[in-house]
mmCIF file of C-alpha atoms in Angstrom:
data_model
loop_
_atom_site.group_PDB
_atom_site.id
_atom_site.type_symbol
_atom_site.label_atom_id
_atom_site.label_comp_id
_atom_site.label_asym_id
_atom_site.label_seq_id
_atom_site.Cartn_x
_atom_site.Cartn_y
_atom_site.Cartn_z
ATOM 1 C CA ALA A 893 9.548 36.406 -2.093
ATOM 2 C CA GLN A 894 6.191 34.760 -1.888
ATOM 3 C CA SER A 895 4.219 34.723 1.353
ATOM 4 C CA VAL A 896 0.808 33.654 2.598
ATOM 5 C CA THR A 897 -1.292 35.110 5.380
ATOM 6 C CA GLN A 898 -4.176 33.304 7.004
ATOM 7 C CA PRO A 899 -5.644 35.918 9.336
ATOM 8 C CA ASP A 900 -7.767 33.550 11.395
ATOM 9 C CA ILE A 901 -5.900 31.193 13.713
ATOM 10 C CA HIS A 902 -9.040 29.452 14.937
ATOM 11 C CA ILE A 903 -12.625 29.431 13.675
ATOM 12 C CA THR A 904 -15.608 27.729 15.280
ATOM 13 C CA VAL A 905 -18.804 27.055 13.343
ATOM 14 C CA SER A 906 -21.916 25.023 13.973
ATOM 15 C CA GLU A 907 -22.587 21.925 11.946
ATOM 16 C CA GLY A 908 -24.650 22.859 8.899
ATOM 17 C CA ALA A 909 -23.467 26.465 8.887
ATOM 18 C CA SER A 910 -21.525 27.998 6.032
ATOM 19 C CA LEU A 911 -17.777 28.450 6.201
ATOM 20 C CA GLU A 912 -15.256 30.868 4.767
ATOM 21 C CA LEU A 913 -11.546 30.645 5.515
ATOM 22 C CA ARG A 914 -9.453 33.592 4.444
ATOM 23 C CA CYS A 915 -6.135 33.532 2.634
ATOM 24 C CA ASN A 916 -4.067 36.421 1.290
ATOM 25 C CA TYR A 917 -0.936 35.922 -0.711
ATOM 26 C CA SER A 918 2.011 37.922 -1.913
ATOM 27 C CA TYR A 919 3.706 36.873 -5.114
ATOM 28 C CA GLY A 920 5.235 38.852 -7.941
ATOM 29 C CA ALA A 921 3.995 36.723 -10.825
ATOM 30 C CA THR A 922 0.946 34.614 -11.596
ATOM 31 C CA PRO A 923 0.346 32.668 -8.410
ATOM 32 C CA TYR A 924 -0.246 28.977 -8.149
ATOM 33 C CA LEU A 925 -2.542 28.597 -5.148
ATOM 34 C CA PHE A 926 -3.555 25.600 -3.101
ATOM 35 C CA TRP A 927 -5.668 24.668 -0.109
ATOM 36 C CA TYR A 928 -4.709 21.649 1.972
ATOM 37 C CA VAL A 929 -6.452 20.052 4.949
ATOM 38 C CA GLN A 930 -4.759 18.170 7.761
ATOM 39 C CA SER A 931 -6.473 16.028 10.378
ATOM 40 C CA PRO A 932 -4.602 15.559 13.679
ATOM 41 C CA GLY A 933 -1.469 13.460 13.277
ATOM 42 C CA GLN A 934 -2.065 12.987 9.569
ATOM 43 C CA GLY A 935 -0.514 14.167 6.342
ATOM 44 C CA LEU A 936 -1.874 16.971 4.206
ATOM 45 C CA GLN A 937 -4.648 16.338 1.700
ATOM 46 C CA LEU A 938 -5.066 18.592 -1.315
ATOM 47 C CA LEU A 939 -8.536 20.158 -1.393
ATOM 48 C CA LEU A 940 -8.200 22.279 -4.512
ATOM 49 C CA LYS A 941 -5.821 24.301 -6.624
ATOM 50 C CA TYR A 942 -5.813 27.373 -8.833
ATOM 51 C CA PHE A 943 -3.438 27.788 -11.729
ATOM 52 C CA SER A 944 -5.310 29.931 -14.243
ATOM 53 C CA GLY A 945 -8.668 30.344 -15.928
ATOM 54 C CA ASP A 946 -11.952 30.328 -14.058
ATOM 55 C CA THR A 947 -11.467 32.160 -10.779
ATOM 56 C CA LEU A 948 -13.952 29.949 -8.926
ATOM 57 C CA VAL A 949 -12.494 26.486 -8.438
ATOM 58 C CA GLN A 950 -14.218 23.437 -7.122
ATOM 59 C CA GLY A 951 -12.493 20.911 -4.920
ATOM 60 C CA ILE A 952 -13.145 17.735 -3.064
ATOM 61 C CA LYS A 953 -15.508 17.314 -0.098
ATOM 62 C CA GLY A 954 -17.785 20.112 -1.327
ATOM 63 C CA PHE A 955 -15.198 22.901 -0.952
ATOM 64 C CA GLU A 956 -14.680 25.743 -3.373
ATOM 65 C CA ALA A 957 -12.340 28.722 -3.492
ATOM 66 C CA GLU A 958 -12.389 32.016 -5.328
ATOM 67 C CA PHE A 959 -9.284 33.722 -6.652
ATOM 68 C CA LYS A 960 -9.436 37.521 -6.540
ATOM 69 C CA ARG A 961 -6.354 39.071 -8.043
ATOM 70 C CA SER A 962 -7.331 42.616 -7.065
ATOM 71 C CA GLN A 963 -7.490 41.588 -3.413
ATOM 72 C CA SER A 964 -4.630 39.058 -3.543
ATOM 73 C CA SER A 965 -6.991 36.596 -1.938
ATOM 74 C CA PHE A 966 -7.918 32.954 -2.340
ATOM 75 C CA ASN A 967 -10.653 32.271 0.200
ATOM 76 C CA LEU A 968 -11.993 28.799 0.845
ATOM 77 C CA ARG A 969 -15.738 28.249 1.227
ATOM 78 C CA LYS A 970 -18.197 25.505 1.989
ATOM 79 C CA PRO A 971 -21.976 26.046 2.095
ATOM 80 C CA SER A 972 -22.719 23.527 4.858
ATOM 81 C CA VAL A 973 -20.071 22.228 7.247
ATOM 82 C CA HIS A 974 -20.035 18.652 8.505
ATOM 83 C CA TRP A 975 -18.517 17.538 11.815
ATOM 84 C CA SER A 976 -15.872 15.619 9.853
ATOM 85 C CA ASP A 977 -14.561 18.913 8.430
ATOM 86 C CA ALA A 978 -12.955 19.746 11.772
ATOM 87 C CA ALA A 979 -9.242 19.947 10.978
ATOM 88 C CA GLU A 980 -6.379 22.335 10.249
ATOM 89 C CA TYR A 981 -6.523 24.125 6.903
ATOM 90 C CA PHE A 982 -3.460 25.464 5.119
ATOM 91 C CA CYS A 983 -3.350 27.846 2.203
ATOM 92 C CA ALA A 984 -0.186 27.694 0.082
ATOM 93 C CA VAL A 985 1.350 29.567 -2.830
ATOM 94 C CA GLY A 986 3.700 27.863 -5.249
ATOM 95 C CA GLY A 987 6.625 29.284 -7.107
ATOM 96 C CA LEU A 988 10.436 29.389 -7.215
ATOM 97 C CA GLY A 989 10.566 25.634 -6.880
ATOM 98 C CA LYS A 990 8.592 25.213 -3.706
ATOM 99 C CA LEU A 991 5.385 25.753 -1.769
ATOM 100 C CA VAL A 992 5.059 28.404 0.900
ATOM 101 C CA PHE A 993 2.375 27.705 3.473
ATOM 102 C CA GLY A 994 0.332 30.017 5.625
ATOM 103 C CA LYS A 995 0.292 29.399 9.362
ATOM 104 C CA GLY A 996 -2.999 27.537 9.133
ATOM 105 C CA THR A 997 -6.538 27.943 10.433
ATOM 106 C CA LYS A 998 -7.911 25.436 12.902
ATOM 107 C CA LEU A 999 -11.578 24.673 12.310
ATOM 108 C CA THR A 1000 -13.769 23.466 15.159
ATOM 109 C CA VAL A 1001 -17.280 22.256 14.367
ATOM 110 C CA ASN A 1002 -19.932 22.358 17.093
ATOM 111 C CA PRO A 1003 -22.790 19.845 16.950
ATOM 112 C CA ASP B 854 -3.532 6.244 -7.351
ATOM 113 C CA THR B 855 -2.351 9.345 -5.482
ATOM 114 C CA GLU B 856 -0.725 7.576 -2.572
ATOM 115 C CA VAL B 857 2.549 8.377 -0.901
ATOM 116 C CA THR B 858 3.582 5.893 1.756
ATOM 117 C CA GLN B 859 5.930 6.486 4.669
ATOM 118 C CA THR B 860 7.520 4.103 7.109
ATOM 119 C CA PRO B 861 7.686 3.852 10.014
ATOM 120 C CA LYS B 862 4.581 5.620 11.358
ATOM 121 C CA HIS B 863 6.271 6.270 14.680
ATOM 122 C CA LEU B 864 9.936 6.299 15.673
ATOM 123 C CA VAL B 865 11.586 6.836 19.032
ATOM 124 C CA MET B 866 15.332 7.235 19.013
ATOM 125 C CA GLY B 867 18.091 8.265 21.340
ATOM 126 C CA MET B 868 20.503 11.052 20.550
ATOM 127 C CA THR B 869 23.277 8.614 19.654
ATOM 128 C CA ASN B 870 21.180 6.392 17.394
ATOM 129 C CA LYS B 871 21.179 6.170 13.615
ATOM 130 C CA LYS B 872 17.842 5.600 11.954
ATOM 131 C CA SER B 873 16.218 6.138 8.579
ATOM 132 C CA LEU B 874 12.820 7.285 7.362
ATOM 133 C CA LYS B 875 11.480 5.886 4.124
ATOM 134 C CA CYS B 876 9.083 7.326 1.565
ATOM 135 C CA GLU B 877 7.696 5.716 -1.575
ATOM 136 C CA GLN B 878 5.436 6.830 -4.424
ATOM 137 C CA HIS B 879 4.280 5.083 -7.579
ATOM 138 C CA MET B 880 2.646 7.991 -9.367
ATOM 139 C CA GLY B 881 5.533 8.535 -11.778
ATOM 140 C CA HIS B 882 6.398 11.796 -10.063
ATOM 141 C CA ARG B 883 9.927 13.072 -10.603
ATOM 142 C CA ALA B 884 10.123 15.433 -7.646
ATOM 143 C CA MET B 885 10.128 14.402 -3.998
ATOM 144 C CA TYR B 886 10.249 16.484 -0.852
ATOM 145 C CA TRP B 887 10.973 16.211 2.862
ATOM 146 C CA TYR B 888 9.178 18.517 5.278
ATOM 147 C CA LYS B 889 9.398 18.916 9.042
ATOM 148 C CA GLN B 890 6.281 19.919 10.953
ATOM 149 C CA LYS B 891 6.192 20.938 14.593
ATOM 150 C CA ALA B 892 2.930 20.981 16.525
ATOM 151 C CA LYS B 893 0.508 23.739 15.536
ATOM 152 C CA LYS B 894 2.863 24.954 12.777
ATOM 153 C CA PRO B 895 2.828 24.657 8.992
ATOM 154 C CA PRO B 896 5.201 22.230 7.278
ATOM 155 C CA GLU B 897 8.734 23.539 6.759
ATOM 156 C CA LEU B 898 10.554 22.468 3.641
ATOM 157 C CA MET B 899 13.822 20.622 4.241
ATOM 158 C CA PHE B 900 14.907 19.078 0.936
ATOM 159 C CA VAL B 901 13.770 18.803 -2.670
ATOM 160 C CA TYR B 902 14.885 16.121 -5.105
ATOM 161 C CA SER B 903 14.229 16.627 -8.790
ATOM 162 C CA TYR B 904 14.983 13.764 -11.172
ATOM 163 C CA GLU B 905 16.838 12.016 -8.354
ATOM 164 C CA LYS B 906 19.167 14.946 -7.790
ATOM 165 C CA LEU B 907 19.130 17.199 -4.749
ATOM 166 C CA SER B 908 17.914 20.579 -5.960
ATOM 167 C CA ILE B 909 17.043 22.403 -2.731
ATOM 168 C CA ASN B 910 18.538 22.098 0.764
ATOM 169 C CA GLU B 911 16.964 24.623 3.089
ATOM 170 C CA SER B 912 20.088 24.914 5.242
ATOM 171 C CA VAL B 913 19.237 21.746 7.116
ATOM 172 C CA PRO B 914 21.772 20.527 9.718
ATOM 173 C CA SER B 915 24.039 17.727 8.523
ATOM 174 C CA ARG B 916 22.585 15.318 11.079
ATOM 175 C CA PHE B 917 19.789 14.948 8.493
ATOM 176 C CA SER B 918 21.000 13.259 5.331
ATOM 177 C CA PRO B 919 18.610 12.715 2.419
ATOM 178 C CA GLU B 920 18.975 10.069 -0.253
ATOM 179 C CA CYS B 921 17.009 9.368 -3.417
ATOM 180 C CA PRO B 922 17.979 5.870 -4.651
ATOM 181 C CA ASN B 923 15.500 5.994 -7.559
ATOM 182 C CA SER B 924 12.543 7.994 -8.793
ATOM 183 C CA SER B 925 10.106 6.178 -6.486
ATOM 184 C CA LEU B 926 12.044 6.166 -3.243
ATOM 185 C CA LEU B 927 13.224 8.833 -0.848
ATOM 186 C CA ASN B 928 15.072 8.234 2.394
ATOM 187 C CA LEU B 929 16.015 10.500 5.258
ATOM 188 C CA HIS B 930 18.946 9.267 7.329
ATOM 189 C CA LEU B 931 19.084 10.500 10.890
ATOM 190 C CA HIS B 932 22.144 10.626 13.128
ATOM 191 C CA ALA B 933 22.957 12.329 16.416
ATOM 192 C CA LEU B 934 19.622 14.125 16.566
ATOM 193 C CA GLN B 935 18.608 16.554 19.273
ATOM 194 C CA PRO B 936 15.362 16.552 21.274
ATOM 195 C CA GLU B 937 14.241 19.644 19.356
ATOM 196 C CA ASP B 938 14.245 17.537 16.196
ATOM 197 C CA SER B 939 11.167 15.723 17.502
ATOM 198 C CA ALA B 940 8.418 16.445 14.973
ATOM 199 C CA LEU B 941 6.199 14.992 12.261
ATOM 200 C CA TYR B 942 8.275 14.350 9.139
ATOM 201 C CA LEU B 943 6.284 14.513 5.949
ATOM 202 C CA CYS B 944 7.235 13.303 2.521
ATOM 203 C CA ALA B 945 5.600 14.632 -0.635
ATOM 204 C CA SER B 946 5.896 14.137 -4.362
ATOM 205 C CA SER B 947 4.887 15.999 -7.490
ATOM 206 C CA HIS B 948 5.465 16.135 -11.192
ATOM 207 C CA PRO B 949 8.668 18.014 -11.978
ATOM 208 C CA SER B 950 9.567 20.220 -9.068
ATOM 209 C CA GLY B 951 8.360 23.744 -8.831
ATOM 210 C CA GLY B 952 5.491 25.360 -7.078
ATOM 211 C CA SER B 953 3.270 25.106 -10.121
ATOM 212 C CA TYR B 954 2.571 21.453 -9.495
ATOM 213 C CA GLU B 955 0.442 20.162 -6.673
ATOM 214 C CA GLN B 956 2.246 18.080 -4.104
ATOM 215 C CA TYR B 957 0.847 14.864 -2.677
ATOM 216 C CA PHE B 958 1.734 14.150 0.913
ATOM 217 C CA GLY B 959 2.272 10.959 2.831
ATOM 218 C CA PRO B 960 0.833 10.387 6.313
ATOM 219 C CA GLY B 961 4.115 11.261 8.008
ATOM 220 C CA THR B 962 6.489 9.712 10.515
ATOM 221 C CA ARG B 963 6.120 10.893 14.095
ATOM 222 C CA LEU B 964 9.676 11.150 15.415
ATOM 223 C CA THR B 965 10.533 11.447 19.095
ATOM 224 C CA VAL B 966 14.148 12.028 20.116
ATOM 225 C CA THR B 967 14.928 11.141 23.737
#
């Protein structure tokens, strides 16, 4: 069965600093990988997705993620964080008819 | 247009009430989903409809009853809920169901059961 681990429950960065959120997955076949962001009380917004091909994928809001099969990882990065990036971030793996989400990483941005 | 709409935004109901949540999408998607999300937790899948037919029920209690009247609409009928059912209920849609297609989420309905 597929599973996702987000090792960091909470990360705090300063505005303008770089960001990396970690995601490790377990899936027996080619994974379909996603990053979603959720602001408080809101729905989930898709940031980016990986299906195949180039292992570095670009998303919205200046985010990118790199797929590393050897490490079973799909880490999310942003070179310079803005205060509006403060939110909950979920990594997800798709397969067998559904998405499986990690537990999420809460991002706090200090001014 | 990648919008999924949900009504109402907020709902307060007693344990003996019957209410319904509504979800709508006009992206031509043929799969629609209901998720339940408790505070500080990831969304939990409840139901999946594919081509208007129920394809996945994640062992959800019968007090939750989904309905897909057409390819654009998804309802969740609620009856005799418990306080622990209070949560954010999210609807999503995608091209044919399956984890290989990205899902687009609505803003959710915040449900409080008193």
